[in-house]
Short mmCIF file of C-alpha atoms in Angstrom, two decimals:
data_model
loop_
_atom_site.label_atom_id
_atom_site.label_comp_id
_atom_site.label_asym_id
_atom_site.label_seq_id
_atom_site.Cartn_x
_atom_site.Cartn_y
_atom_site.Cartn_z
CA UNK A 1 0.00 0.00 0.00
CA UNK A 2 1.28 3.48 -0.87
CA UNK A 3 2.11 5.60 2.18
CA UNK A 4 1.07 9.24 1.81
CA UNK A 5 2.54 12.12 3.80
CA UNK A 6 0.58 15.20 4.86
CA UNK A 7 1.87 18.53 6.20
CA UNK A 8 -0.72 20.34 8.32
CA UNK A 9 -0.86 24.02 9.25
CA UNK A 10 -2.89 25.15 12.29
CA UNK A 11 -3.60 28.72 13.37
CA UNK A 12 -7.22 29.25 14.37
CA UNK A 13 -6.42 31.32 17.48
CA UNK A 14 -3.26 32.01 19.47
CA UNK A 15 -1.29 28.86 18.64
CA UNK A 16 0.70 28.39 15.44
CA UNK A 17 1.42 24.76 14.54
CA UNK A 18 2.92 22.71 11.74
CA UNK A 19 2.79 18.91 11.79
CA UNK A 20 3.74 16.09 9.45
CA UNK A 21 1.95 12.71 9.56
CA UNK A 22 1.89 9.68 7.27
CA UNK A 23 -1.20 7.71 6.29
CA UNK A 24 -0.29 4.92 8.74
CA UNK A 25 -0.78 7.44 11.55
CA UNK A 26 2.91 7.92 12.34
CA UNK A 27 3.71 11.42 13.62
CA UNK A 28 6.87 12.49 11.81
CA UNK A 29 7.17 16.08 13.04
CA UNK A 30 5.43 18.55 15.31
CA UNK A 31 6.47 22.19 15.61
CA UNK A 32 4.62 25.08 17.22
CA UNK A 33 4.64 28.47 18.90
CA UNK A 34 2.08 30.07 21.21
CA UNK A 35 1.19 33.73 21.48
CA UNK A 36 1.08 35.08 25.04
CA UNK A 37 -0.64 38.49 25.04
CA UNK A 38 0.88 41.16 27.26
CA UNK A 39 -2.58 42.21 28.39
CA UNK A 40 -6.20 41.41 27.61
CA UNK A 41 -7.31 38.46 25.50
CA UNK A 42 -6.31 37.25 22.05
CA UNK A 43 -6.57 40.07 19.52
CA UNK A 44 -7.35 38.68 16.03
CA UNK A 45 -4.91 40.99 14.24
CA UNK A 46 -2.07 40.23 16.63
CA UNK A 47 -2.77 36.49 16.32
CA UNK A 48 -2.62 36.83 12.53
CA UNK A 49 0.72 38.67 12.76
CA UNK A 50 2.03 35.92 15.05
CA UNK A 51 1.09 33.25 12.48
CA UNK A 52 2.56 35.27 9.61
CA UNK A 53 5.83 35.50 11.50
CA UNK A 54 6.08 31.88 12.61
CA UNK A 55 4.58 29.74 9.83
CA UNK A 56 7.53 30.37 7.44
CA UNK A 57 9.89 29.36 10.25
CA UNK A 58 7.93 26.33 11.50
CA UNK A 59 7.52 24.69 8.08
CA UNK A 60 11.28 24.19 7.49
CA UNK A 61 11.67 23.24 11.18
CA UNK A 62 9.08 20.45 10.74
CA UNK A 63 10.64 19.29 7.47
CA UNK A 64 14.04 19.06 9.17
CA UNK A 65 12.58 17.20 12.18
CA UNK A 66 10.87 14.67 9.91
CA UNK A 67 14.04 13.91 7.94
CA UNK A 68 12.09 14.37 4.71
CA UNK A 69 12.45 16.71 1.78
CA UNK A 70 9.74 19.04 0.50
CA UNK A 71 9.28 16.70 -2.46
CA UNK A 72 8.24 13.92 -0.06
CA UNK A 73 5.13 15.86 0.97
CA UNK A 74 2.02 14.50 -0.78
CA UNK A 75 -0.64 16.81 0.68
CA UNK A 76 -0.86 20.24 2.29
CA UNK A 77 -3.65 20.43 4.90
CA UNK A 78 -4.81 23.52 6.78
CA UNK A 79 -7.40 24.67 9.33
CA UNK A 80 -10.25 26.12 7.30
CA UNK A 81 -12.25 27.05 10.43
CA UNK A 82 -13.77 27.73 12.85
CA UNK A 83 -11.58 30.46 14.26
CA UNK A 84 -10.52 34.10 14.21
CA UNK A 85 -10.96 35.50 10.71
CA UNK A 86 -7.59 37.27 10.29
CA UNK A 87 -5.74 34.29 11.74
CA UNK A 88 -7.51 31.83 9.45
CA UNK A 89 -6.70 33.95 6.40
CA UNK A 90 -2.96 33.84 7.15
CA UNK A 91 -3.13 30.05 7.54
CA UNK A 92 -5.09 29.56 4.30
CA UNK A 93 -2.79 31.88 2.34
CA UNK A 94 0.30 30.10 3.70
CA UNK A 95 -1.15 26.70 2.76
CA UNK A 96 -2.06 27.83 -0.74
CA UNK A 97 1.38 29.36 -1.27
CA UNK A 98 3.13 26.17 -0.12
CA UNK A 99 0.89 23.89 -2.19
CA UNK A 100 1.38 26.00 -5.33
CA UNK A 101 5.15 26.30 -4.89
CA UNK A 102 5.50 22.52 -4.41
CA UNK A 103 2.80 21.69 -6.97
CA UNK A 104 1.05 19.54 -4.35
CA UNK A 105 -2.68 19.01 -3.64
CA UNK A 106 -4.34 20.98 -0.85
CA UNK A 107 -7.27 20.40 1.52
CA UNK A 108 -8.94 22.50 4.23
CA UNK A 109 -10.35 20.75 7.30
CA UNK A 110 -12.56 21.42 10.32
CA UNK A 111 -10.47 22.33 13.36
CA UNK A 112 -12.84 20.78 15.93
CA UNK A 113 -13.00 17.43 14.11
CA UNK A 114 -9.20 17.49 13.97
CA UNK A 115 -9.11 17.38 17.78
CA UNK A 116 -11.43 14.36 17.88
CA UNK A 117 -9.65 12.41 15.12
CA UNK A 118 -6.13 12.91 16.46
CA UNK A 119 -7.45 11.90 19.89
CA UNK A 120 -8.79 8.65 18.44
CA UNK A 121 -5.50 8.07 16.60
CA UNK A 122 -3.49 8.49 19.79
CA UNK A 123 -5.75 6.59 22.21
CA UNK A 124 -7.24 3.85 20.05
CA UNK A 125 -10.80 4.97 20.86
CA UNK A 126 -13.18 3.81 18.15
CA UNK A 127 -16.48 5.66 18.50
CA UNK A 128 -16.48 7.79 21.65
CA UNK A 129 -18.59 10.56 23.09
CA UNK A 130 -16.04 13.38 23.11
CA UNK A 131 -15.87 16.40 25.38
CA UNK A 132 -13.92 19.02 23.44
CA UNK A 133 -12.98 22.00 25.60
CA UNK A 134 -10.66 24.86 24.74
CA UNK A 135 -10.36 28.63 24.91
CA UNK A 136 -12.74 29.08 21.99
CA UNK A 137 -14.88 25.92 21.96
CA UNK A 138 -16.88 23.82 24.39
CA UNK A 139 -18.77 20.98 22.72
CA UNK A 140 -19.97 17.47 23.45
CA UNK A 141 -19.53 15.57 20.19
CA UNK A 142 -20.53 12.08 19.09
CA UNK A 143 -20.81 10.35 15.72
CA UNK A 144 -24.33 9.53 14.53
CA UNK A 145 -25.85 9.09 11.05
CA UNK A 146 -22.81 9.92 8.98
CA UNK A 147 -21.59 13.02 10.80
CA UNK A 148 -20.24 14.21 14.10
CA UNK A 149 -23.20 15.64 15.99
CA UNK A 150 -23.02 18.37 18.60
CA UNK A 151 -25.04 16.95 21.47
CA UNK A 152 -24.29 19.86 23.76
CA UNK A 153 -22.42 23.15 23.64
CA UNK A 154 -22.06 26.49 25.32
CA UNK A 155 -24.88 28.97 24.94
CA UNK A 156 -22.46 31.89 25.29
CA UNK A 157 -18.71 31.65 26.01
CA UNK A 158 -16.39 28.63 26.04
CA UNK A 159 -15.09 27.27 29.35
CA UNK A 160 -11.50 28.18 28.47
CA UNK A 161 -12.62 31.72 27.69
CA UNK A 162 -14.44 31.82 31.03
CA UNK A 163 -11.32 30.80 32.98
CA UNK A 164 -9.03 33.11 30.97
CA UNK A 165 -11.39 36.06 31.38
CA UNK A 166 -11.54 35.51 35.13
CA UNK A 167 -7.75 35.31 35.25
CA UNK A 168 -7.33 38.59 33.35
CA UNK A 169 -9.97 40.52 35.31
CA UNK A 170 -8.59 39.46 38.69
CA UNK A 171 -4.90 39.90 37.86
CA UNK A 172 -4.11 36.17 37.88
CA UNK A 173 -2.80 36.46 34.31
CA UNK A 174 -3.36 34.73 30.96
CA UNK A 175 -4.01 31.88 30.45
CA UNK A 176 -6.11 31.70 33.59
CA UNK A 177 -6.71 27.95 33.72
CA UNK A 178 -3.36 26.79 35.18
CA UNK A 179 -3.35 29.48 37.92
CA UNK A 180 -6.98 28.77 38.81
CA UNK A 181 -6.24 25.04 39.03
CA UNK A 182 -3.32 25.68 41.39
CA UNK A 183 -5.25 28.05 43.69
CA UNK A 184 -8.31 25.76 43.70
CA UNK A 185 -6.33 23.08 45.55
CA UNK A 186 -6.38 25.28 48.69
CA UNK A 187 -10.00 26.45 48.37
CA UNK A 188 -13.41 25.68 49.87
CA UNK A 189 -16.83 25.82 48.24
CA UNK A 190 -18.94 28.96 47.91
CA UNK A 191 -22.29 28.94 46.15
CA UNK A 192 -22.10 29.87 42.44
CA UNK A 193 -24.77 29.49 39.70
CA UNK A 194 -24.92 26.07 38.03
CA UNK A 195 -26.46 26.51 34.58
CA UNK A 196 -27.32 23.47 32.46
CA UNK A 197 -30.15 23.92 29.97
CA UNK A 198 -31.07 20.61 28.43
CA UNK A 199 -27.97 19.45 26.58
CA UNK A 200 -26.28 22.86 26.70
CA UNK A 201 -24.38 24.84 29.32
CA UNK A 202 -23.81 28.52 30.00
CA UNK A 203 -20.74 30.11 31.58
CA UNK A 204 -21.36 33.87 31.37
CA UNK A 205 -23.52 33.99 34.51
CA UNK A 206 -21.03 31.82 36.39
CA UNK A 207 -18.18 34.14 35.34
CA UNK A 208 -20.09 37.26 36.43
CA UNK A 209 -20.90 35.71 39.82
CA UNK A 210 -17.24 34.71 40.36
CA UNK A 211 -16.08 38.24 39.49
CA UNK A 212 -18.59 39.70 41.97
CA UNK A 213 -17.17 37.44 44.68
CA UNK A 214 -13.68 38.75 43.87
CA UNK A 215 -14.92 42.34 44.17
CA UNK A 216 -16.38 41.51 47.60
CA UNK A 217 -13.00 40.26 48.77
CA UNK A 218 -13.90 36.56 48.99
CA UNK A 219 -10.65 34.54 49.26
CA UNK A 220 -9.34 33.86 45.76
CA UNK A 221 -8.68 30.21 46.59
CA UNK A 222 -12.37 29.70 47.41
CA UNK A 223 -13.54 31.42 44.24
CA UNK A 224 -11.14 29.41 42.08
CA UNK A 225 -12.18 26.13 43.71
CA UNK A 226 -15.89 26.87 43.29
CA UNK A 227 -15.56 28.25 39.75
CA UNK A 228 -13.63 25.20 38.63
CA UNK A 229 -15.86 22.65 40.37
CA UNK A 230 -19.06 24.27 39.07
CA UNK A 231 -17.91 24.73 35.47
CA UNK A 232 -16.47 21.23 35.19
CA UNK A 233 -19.52 19.60 36.82
CA UNK A 234 -21.69 21.25 34.17
CA UNK A 235 -19.46 19.94 31.37
CA UNK A 236 -19.33 16.41 32.75
CA UNK A 237 -23.08 16.30 33.37
CA UNK A 238 -23.85 17.15 29.73
CA UNK A 239 -21.27 14.59 28.56
CA UNK A 240 -22.98 12.05 30.80
CA UNK A 241 -26.33 13.00 29.27
CA UNK A 242 -24.96 12.40 25.74
CA UNK A 243 -23.46 9.09 26.85
CA UNK A 244 -26.81 8.02 28.27
CA UNK A 245 -28.67 9.06 25.10
CA UNK A 246 -26.28 7.42 22.61
CA UNK A 247 -25.47 4.38 24.80
CA UNK A 248 -21.88 4.37 23.54
CA UNK A 249 -19.27 2.80 25.80
CA UNK A 250 -16.34 5.17 25.24
CA UNK A 251 -15.69 8.72 26.51
CA UNK A 252 -12.83 10.91 25.31
CA UNK A 253 -11.54 14.27 26.55
CA UNK A 254 -9.73 16.58 24.13
CA UNK A 255 -8.83 20.24 23.66
CA UNK A 256 -6.53 22.57 25.58
CA UNK A 257 -8.54 22.60 28.83
CA UNK A 258 -7.80 18.84 29.04
CA UNK A 259 -4.60 19.92 30.77
CA UNK A 260 -6.63 20.39 33.96
CA UNK A 261 -6.14 17.34 36.15
CA UNK A 262 -9.40 17.90 38.05
CA UNK A 263 -11.44 17.85 34.83
CA UNK A 264 -9.72 14.63 33.78
CA UNK A 265 -10.46 13.08 37.17
CA UNK A 266 -14.14 14.06 37.05
CA UNK A 267 -14.71 12.76 33.52
CA UNK A 268 -12.90 9.52 34.30
CA UNK A 269 -15.06 9.02 37.42
CA UNK A 270 -18.27 9.62 35.44
CA UNK A 271 -17.17 7.15 32.75
CA UNK A 272 -16.43 4.48 35.32
CA UNK A 273 -19.82 5.02 36.99
CA UNK A 274 -21.43 4.14 33.64
CA UNK A 275 -19.08 1.28 32.81
CA UNK A 276 -17.59 3.20 29.89
CA UNK A 277 -13.92 3.36 28.90
CA UNK A 278 -12.22 6.73 29.37
CA UNK A 279 -9.61 8.06 26.94
CA UNK A 280 -7.48 11.15 26.75
CA UNK A 281 -4.78 11.79 24.15
CA UNK A 282 -1.21 12.71 25.04
CA UNK A 283 -1.20 16.27 26.34
CA UNK A 284 0.85 17.68 23.47
CA UNK A 285 -1.93 16.55 21.12
CA UNK A 286 -4.73 18.11 23.19
CA UNK A 287 -3.89 21.73 22.45
CA UNK A 288 -4.12 23.19 18.94
CA UNK A 289 -1.43 21.61 16.77
CA UNK A 290 -0.48 20.92 13.16
CA UNK A 291 -0.50 17.14 13.58
CA UNK A 292 -4.27 16.96 14.01
CA UNK A 293 -4.74 19.01 10.84
CA UNK A 294 -2.32 16.86 8.86
CA UNK A 295 -4.02 13.64 10.02
CA UNK A 296 -7.56 14.84 9.32
CA UNK A 297 -6.39 16.06 5.91
CA UNK A 298 -5.31 12.52 5.04
CA UNK A 299 -8.64 11.06 6.20
CA UNK A 300 -10.65 13.63 4.23
CA UNK A 301 -8.49 13.40 1.10
CA UNK A 302 -8.78 9.61 1.02
CA UNK A 303 -12.58 9.87 0.94
CA UNK A 304 -13.16 13.02 -1.11
CA UNK A 305 -9.90 13.83 -2.87
CA UNK A 306 -8.10 17.20 -2.64
CA UNK A 307 -9.78 20.58 -2.99
CA UNK A 308 -9.76 22.99 -5.87
CA UNK A 309 -7.99 26.21 -4.92
CA UNK A 310 -11.29 28.03 -5.42
CA UNK A 311 -12.76 26.05 -2.50
CA UNK A 312 -10.00 26.84 0.00
CA UNK A 313 -11.50 30.03 1.40
CA UNK A 314 -11.85 30.24 5.16
CA UNK A 315 -15.09 29.31 6.98
CA UNK A 316 -15.01 31.36 10.17
CA UNK A 317 -18.15 29.69 11.58
CA UNK A 318 -17.41 26.13 10.44
CA UNK A 319 -19.80 23.84 12.29
CA UNK A 320 -18.63 20.43 13.43
CA UNK A 321 -21.84 18.87 12.10
CA UNK A 322 -21.44 20.28 8.58
CA UNK A 323 -18.89 17.66 7.50
CA UNK A 324 -19.66 14.21 6.12
CA UNK A 325 -17.62 11.55 7.94
CA UNK A 326 -17.80 8.25 6.01
CA UNK A 327 -14.78 6.51 7.55
CA UNK A 328 -16.17 5.69 11.00
CA UNK A 329 -17.37 2.23 11.99
CA UNK A 330 -20.67 2.93 13.76
CA UNK A 331 -21.25 -0.60 15.01
CA UNK A 332 -21.79 0.21 18.67
CA UNK A 333 -20.83 -1.84 21.67
CA UNK A 334 -23.55 -0.70 24.03
CA UNK A 335 -23.30 -0.04 27.73
CA UNK A 336 -24.55 -2.97 29.78
CA UNK A 337 -27.04 -2.43 32.60
CA UNK A 338 -27.28 -4.49 35.77
CA UNK A 339 -30.38 -6.67 36.04
CA UNK A 340 -32.14 -4.46 38.59
CA UNK A 341 -32.06 -1.34 36.39
CA UNK A 342 -34.60 -0.40 33.74
CA UNK A 343 -32.36 2.47 32.66
CA UNK A 344 -29.32 4.37 33.85
CA UNK A 345 -29.79 7.95 32.82
CA UNK A 346 -27.52 10.91 33.33
CA UNK A 347 -29.84 12.19 36.04
CA UNK A 348 -30.92 9.03 37.83
CA UNK A 349 -31.16 5.28 38.01
CA UNK A 350 -34.60 3.95 37.06
CA UNK A 351 -35.49 0.89 39.14
CA UNK A 352 -38.53 -1.41 38.95
CA UNK A 353 -40.81 -1.04 41.96
CA UNK A 354 -44.46 -1.38 43.08
CA UNK A 355 -47.11 0.89 44.56
CA UNK A 356 -50.24 -0.62 46.11
CA UNK A 357 -49.61 -3.76 44.12
CA UNK A 358 -49.28 -1.93 40.80
CA UNK A 359 -46.06 -1.80 38.73
CA UNK A 360 -44.14 1.40 39.39
CA UNK A 361 -40.70 2.86 38.80
CA UNK A 362 -38.42 4.52 41.30
CA UNK A 363 -36.39 7.38 39.91
CA UNK A 364 -33.40 7.42 42.21
CA UNK A 365 -31.10 10.43 41.93
CA UNK A 366 -27.97 8.64 42.99
CA UNK A 367 -24.98 10.69 44.20
CA UNK A 368 -22.52 11.59 41.45
CA UNK A 369 -18.97 10.74 42.36
CA UNK A 370 -17.55 13.38 40.04
CA UNK A 371 -19.32 16.26 41.83
CA UNK A 372 -18.35 17.56 45.25
CA UNK A 373 -21.10 16.90 47.86
CA UNK A 374 -22.01 20.58 48.21
CA UNK A 375 -22.92 20.86 44.53
CA UNK A 376 -24.28 17.33 44.22
CA UNK A 377 -26.69 17.53 47.17
CA UNK A 378 -27.95 20.96 46.14
CA UNK A 379 -28.69 19.88 42.57
CA UNK A 380 -30.24 16.51 43.43
CA UNK A 381 -32.57 17.93 46.07
CA UNK A 382 -33.72 20.96 44.07
CA UNK A 383 -34.29 18.94 40.88
CA UNK A 384 -36.20 16.22 42.74
CA UNK A 385 -38.53 18.77 44.34
CA UNK A 386 -39.05 20.73 41.13
CA UNK A 387 -39.63 17.64 38.98
CA UNK A 388 -42.46 16.50 41.26
CA UNK A 389 -44.16 19.89 40.85
CA UNK A 390 -43.59 19.99 37.08
CA UNK A 391 -45.19 16.56 36.60
CA UNK A 392 -48.36 17.90 38.20
CA UNK A 393 -48.20 21.27 36.41
CA UNK A 394 -47.78 19.53 33.04
CA UNK A 395 -50.92 17.45 33.67
CA UNK A 396 -52.87 20.64 34.38
CA UNK A 397 -51.58 21.99 31.06
CA UNK A 398 -53.12 18.98 29.30
CA UNK A 399 -49.93 16.97 28.74
CA UNK A 400 -49.84 13.31 29.77
CA UNK A 401 -47.13 12.50 32.33
CA UNK A 402 -46.60 9.57 34.71
CA UNK A 403 -48.80 9.54 37.83
CA UNK A 404 -46.74 10.68 40.82
CA UNK A 405 -46.99 8.34 43.85
CA UNK A 406 -44.37 9.58 46.31
CA UNK A 407 -41.50 12.03 46.71
CA UNK A 408 -38.63 11.42 49.12
CA UNK A 409 -36.46 14.53 49.38
CA UNK A 410 -34.12 12.90 51.88
CA UNK A 411 -33.28 10.10 49.43
CA UNK A 412 -33.75 12.41 46.40
CA UNK A 413 -36.10 9.92 44.78
CA UNK A 414 -39.51 9.91 43.11
CA UNK A 415 -41.89 6.93 42.92
CA UNK A 416 -44.20 7.07 39.91
CA UNK A 417 -46.34 5.12 37.51
CA UNK A 418 -44.54 2.78 35.11
CA UNK A 419 -45.32 3.73 31.51
CA UNK A 420 -45.90 0.66 29.37
CA UNK A 421 -45.16 2.15 25.97
CA UNK A 422 -42.65 2.59 23.17
CA UNK A 423 -39.89 5.20 23.18
CA UNK A 424 -40.52 7.70 20.38
CA UNK A 425 -36.85 7.44 19.35
CA UNK A 426 -37.64 4.01 17.88
CA UNK A 427 -40.86 4.91 16.02
CA UNK A 428 -40.67 8.60 15.08
CA UNK A 429 -42.60 9.52 11.92
CA UNK A 430 -44.21 12.63 10.41
CA UNK A 431 -47.46 12.31 12.32
CA UNK A 432 -45.71 11.88 15.66
CA UNK A 433 -43.43 14.85 14.94
CA UNK A 434 -46.44 17.11 14.40
CA UNK A 435 -48.18 15.81 17.52
CA UNK A 436 -45.05 16.30 19.61
CA UNK A 437 -45.01 19.95 18.55
CA UNK A 438 -48.60 20.39 19.75
CA UNK A 439 -47.80 18.85 23.14
CA UNK A 440 -44.69 21.01 23.63
CA UNK A 441 -46.84 24.05 22.82
CA UNK A 442 -49.14 23.12 25.73
CA UNK A 443 -46.16 22.94 28.08
CA UNK A 444 -44.73 26.25 26.92
CA UNK A 445 -48.11 27.99 27.05
CA UNK A 446 -48.04 27.17 30.77
CA UNK A 447 -44.42 28.48 30.96
CA UNK A 448 -43.13 24.96 31.64
CA UNK A 449 -39.64 24.27 30.28
CA UNK A 450 -39.09 20.52 30.06
CA UNK A 451 -35.33 20.97 29.96
CA UNK A 452 -34.49 17.69 28.24
CA UNK A 453 -36.94 17.08 25.39
CA UNK A 454 -35.24 14.24 23.56
CA UNK A 455 -36.87 11.42 21.62
CA UNK A 456 -35.85 9.17 24.51
CA UNK A 457 -37.97 11.17 26.95
CA UNK A 458 -41.27 10.88 25.06
CA UNK A 459 -43.20 7.61 24.91
CA UNK A 460 -46.23 6.40 22.97
CA UNK A 461 -48.81 4.47 25.00
CA UNK A 462 -52.14 3.51 23.46
CA UNK A 463 -51.74 6.31 20.90
CA UNK A 464 -51.08 8.79 23.72
CA UNK A 465 -47.83 10.75 23.87
CA UNK A 466 -46.40 10.62 27.39
CA UNK A 467 -43.66 13.04 28.45
CA UNK A 468 -41.23 11.69 31.03
CA UNK A 469 -38.08 12.89 32.82
CA UNK A 470 -38.63 16.51 33.81
CA UNK A 471 -35.41 16.36 35.81
CA UNK A 472 -33.92 19.46 34.17
CA UNK A 473 -37.23 21.30 33.99
CA UNK A 474 -38.18 24.69 35.36
CA UNK A 475 -40.70 27.48 34.90
CA UNK A 476 -39.88 30.35 32.58
CA UNK A 477 -41.92 32.83 30.50
CA UNK A 478 -38.93 33.65 28.26
CA UNK A 479 -39.15 32.86 24.56
CA UNK A 480 -35.38 32.31 24.62
CA UNK A 481 -35.72 29.44 27.11
CA UNK A 482 -38.56 27.90 25.11
CA UNK A 483 -36.43 28.07 21.95
CA UNK A 484 -33.54 26.35 23.74
CA UNK A 485 -36.00 23.65 24.85
CA UNK A 486 -36.95 23.05 21.22
CA UNK A 487 -33.30 23.02 20.15
CA UNK A 488 -32.68 20.05 22.44
CA UNK A 489 -35.31 18.13 20.48
CA UNK A 490 -33.80 19.24 17.16
CA UNK A 491 -30.39 17.84 18.13
CA UNK A 492 -32.03 14.65 19.35
CA UNK A 493 -33.79 14.19 15.99
CA UNK A 494 -30.51 14.75 14.14
CA UNK A 495 -28.92 11.93 16.11
CA UNK A 496 -31.58 9.50 14.81
CA UNK A 497 -31.56 10.37 11.12
CA UNK A 498 -29.92 13.57 9.95
CA UNK A 499 -31.61 13.53 6.55
CA UNK A 500 -35.10 13.23 8.02
CA UNK A 501 -34.40 15.50 10.99
CA UNK A 502 -35.09 18.70 9.05
CA UNK A 503 -38.48 17.40 7.88
CA UNK A 504 -39.42 16.11 11.33
CA UNK A 505 -38.40 19.32 13.09
CA UNK A 506 -40.31 21.45 10.57
CA UNK A 507 -43.38 19.37 11.44
CA UNK A 508 -42.69 19.83 15.16
CA UNK A 509 -42.66 23.61 14.61
CA UNK A 510 -45.84 23.36 12.53
CA UNK A 511 -47.57 21.60 15.41
CA UNK A 512 -46.03 24.05 17.89
CA UNK A 513 -47.48 26.96 15.89
CA UNK A 514 -45.61 29.87 17.48
CA UNK A 515 -43.52 31.86 15.01
CA UNK A 516 -42.24 34.21 17.70
CA UNK A 517 -40.55 31.42 19.66
CA UNK A 518 -39.43 29.63 16.49
CA UNK A 519 -37.64 32.77 15.29
CA UNK A 520 -35.46 32.64 18.41
CA UNK A 521 -34.15 29.22 17.36
CA UNK A 522 -32.42 30.58 14.26
CA UNK A 523 -31.07 33.47 16.33
CA UNK A 524 -29.54 31.12 18.91
CA UNK A 525 -28.02 28.92 16.21
CA UNK A 526 -26.47 31.90 14.42
CA UNK A 527 -24.63 33.28 17.45
CA UNK A 528 -20.88 33.29 17.61
CA UNK A 529 -20.72 30.68 20.32
CA UNK A 530 -19.76 28.09 17.71
CA UNK A 531 -16.38 29.64 16.96
CA UNK A 532 -13.30 31.03 18.61
#
């Protein structure tokens, strides 16, 4: 078999990288430089100047390290996006110049997918749920129906941005993550907002609250400990939710924030609690680097061939789920449940039970080993209490939910009717999609936010749609929150069948029949949270 060699150029933000990889996955060279701003965050123009200065130096350095000649290079790969516009343009121009001067083919690739693929190459993971966290991106990614799907992401700023911003504003320096991690080891917990909305998370409110604590003079060690524990618990919970929904048995951590040992510990603990294997690539491959671009370039070129120069323009908002991925084996090895469990969700264990001789289920919010007790107890108790109320409120709104038998706040458990039905995920069609939209409209008209409307949390019983698992629910009159609720369902539909998802979701919106809320969905999707 012919071995091909790819040279990759990375420069989506503050790191400049050049890597050389062969088609057997051997890393032949890895060179890079990082920009450290004197003050403030990463300025796009300064990042671009940094890349323009270093790329011409790093290319010959990588060639020398590899022991190859320029003629040995078979493919020039580059980060096409997402990222900072000026920085991406320098990278694309450099790649085009190199490809033209060597008369070699060229290909642009998605930066986020590069992180996942190089992680799989390094760890041997086959088909994981990946938590990708960096200064500019925070996403929970898993392969379904021919593409990498974004199961959860930030609704505002990335976690790395959150930590860096806190570091800059409080004088801890940039990047903030390493200093925060060090100070957190001497801290104690203070209450900070924990914001998970369905499959997404939000860090701006957490950052503002942490900065207010700093202004009040709260010990910096306590703020750092609480900021880190809260932010990482949110990330791991959403990863756990994606793992529960997809039933995959592998979890992988990648991206620059992977350097944090506490985040690694938490994700590993969660994986073990679900019987899933935990992977993390070598640290030098977690941050932005040229190797991941070179490797993804080879994978893409093998399937689709090289690009025409006319197609090598940058894509500043390049979504992870916009790329066809035909090379992945999607034969799943599913998580195995113990005999006493009906289901092991992200929120709870569902156990068979009885009530007055009738079949029932006990939703047991078991302690999460990855969360500190202060956060874990607060979340489990508040969600248990609120879910019980929401089940009753939803019934009053005309939506069918399980009959509530008992609530035990001390054990954080709910005893309820067992629904003998079929999960909508397995039977979704056009009629059901329309009907689901009508039922969600009833909830939202009563200002009830389900919080986790996936096709796994709706069942069909005797031609009745039954909504279950209000564990992330709350009350809100805001159209924004209702739109986020619907977006959870949209992502869930995409994970079943991407081609039909658009049709099904259009029918959901038709049944929902509220253009004002629907317009917020496009607004949320168009925000800059998807890029650096």
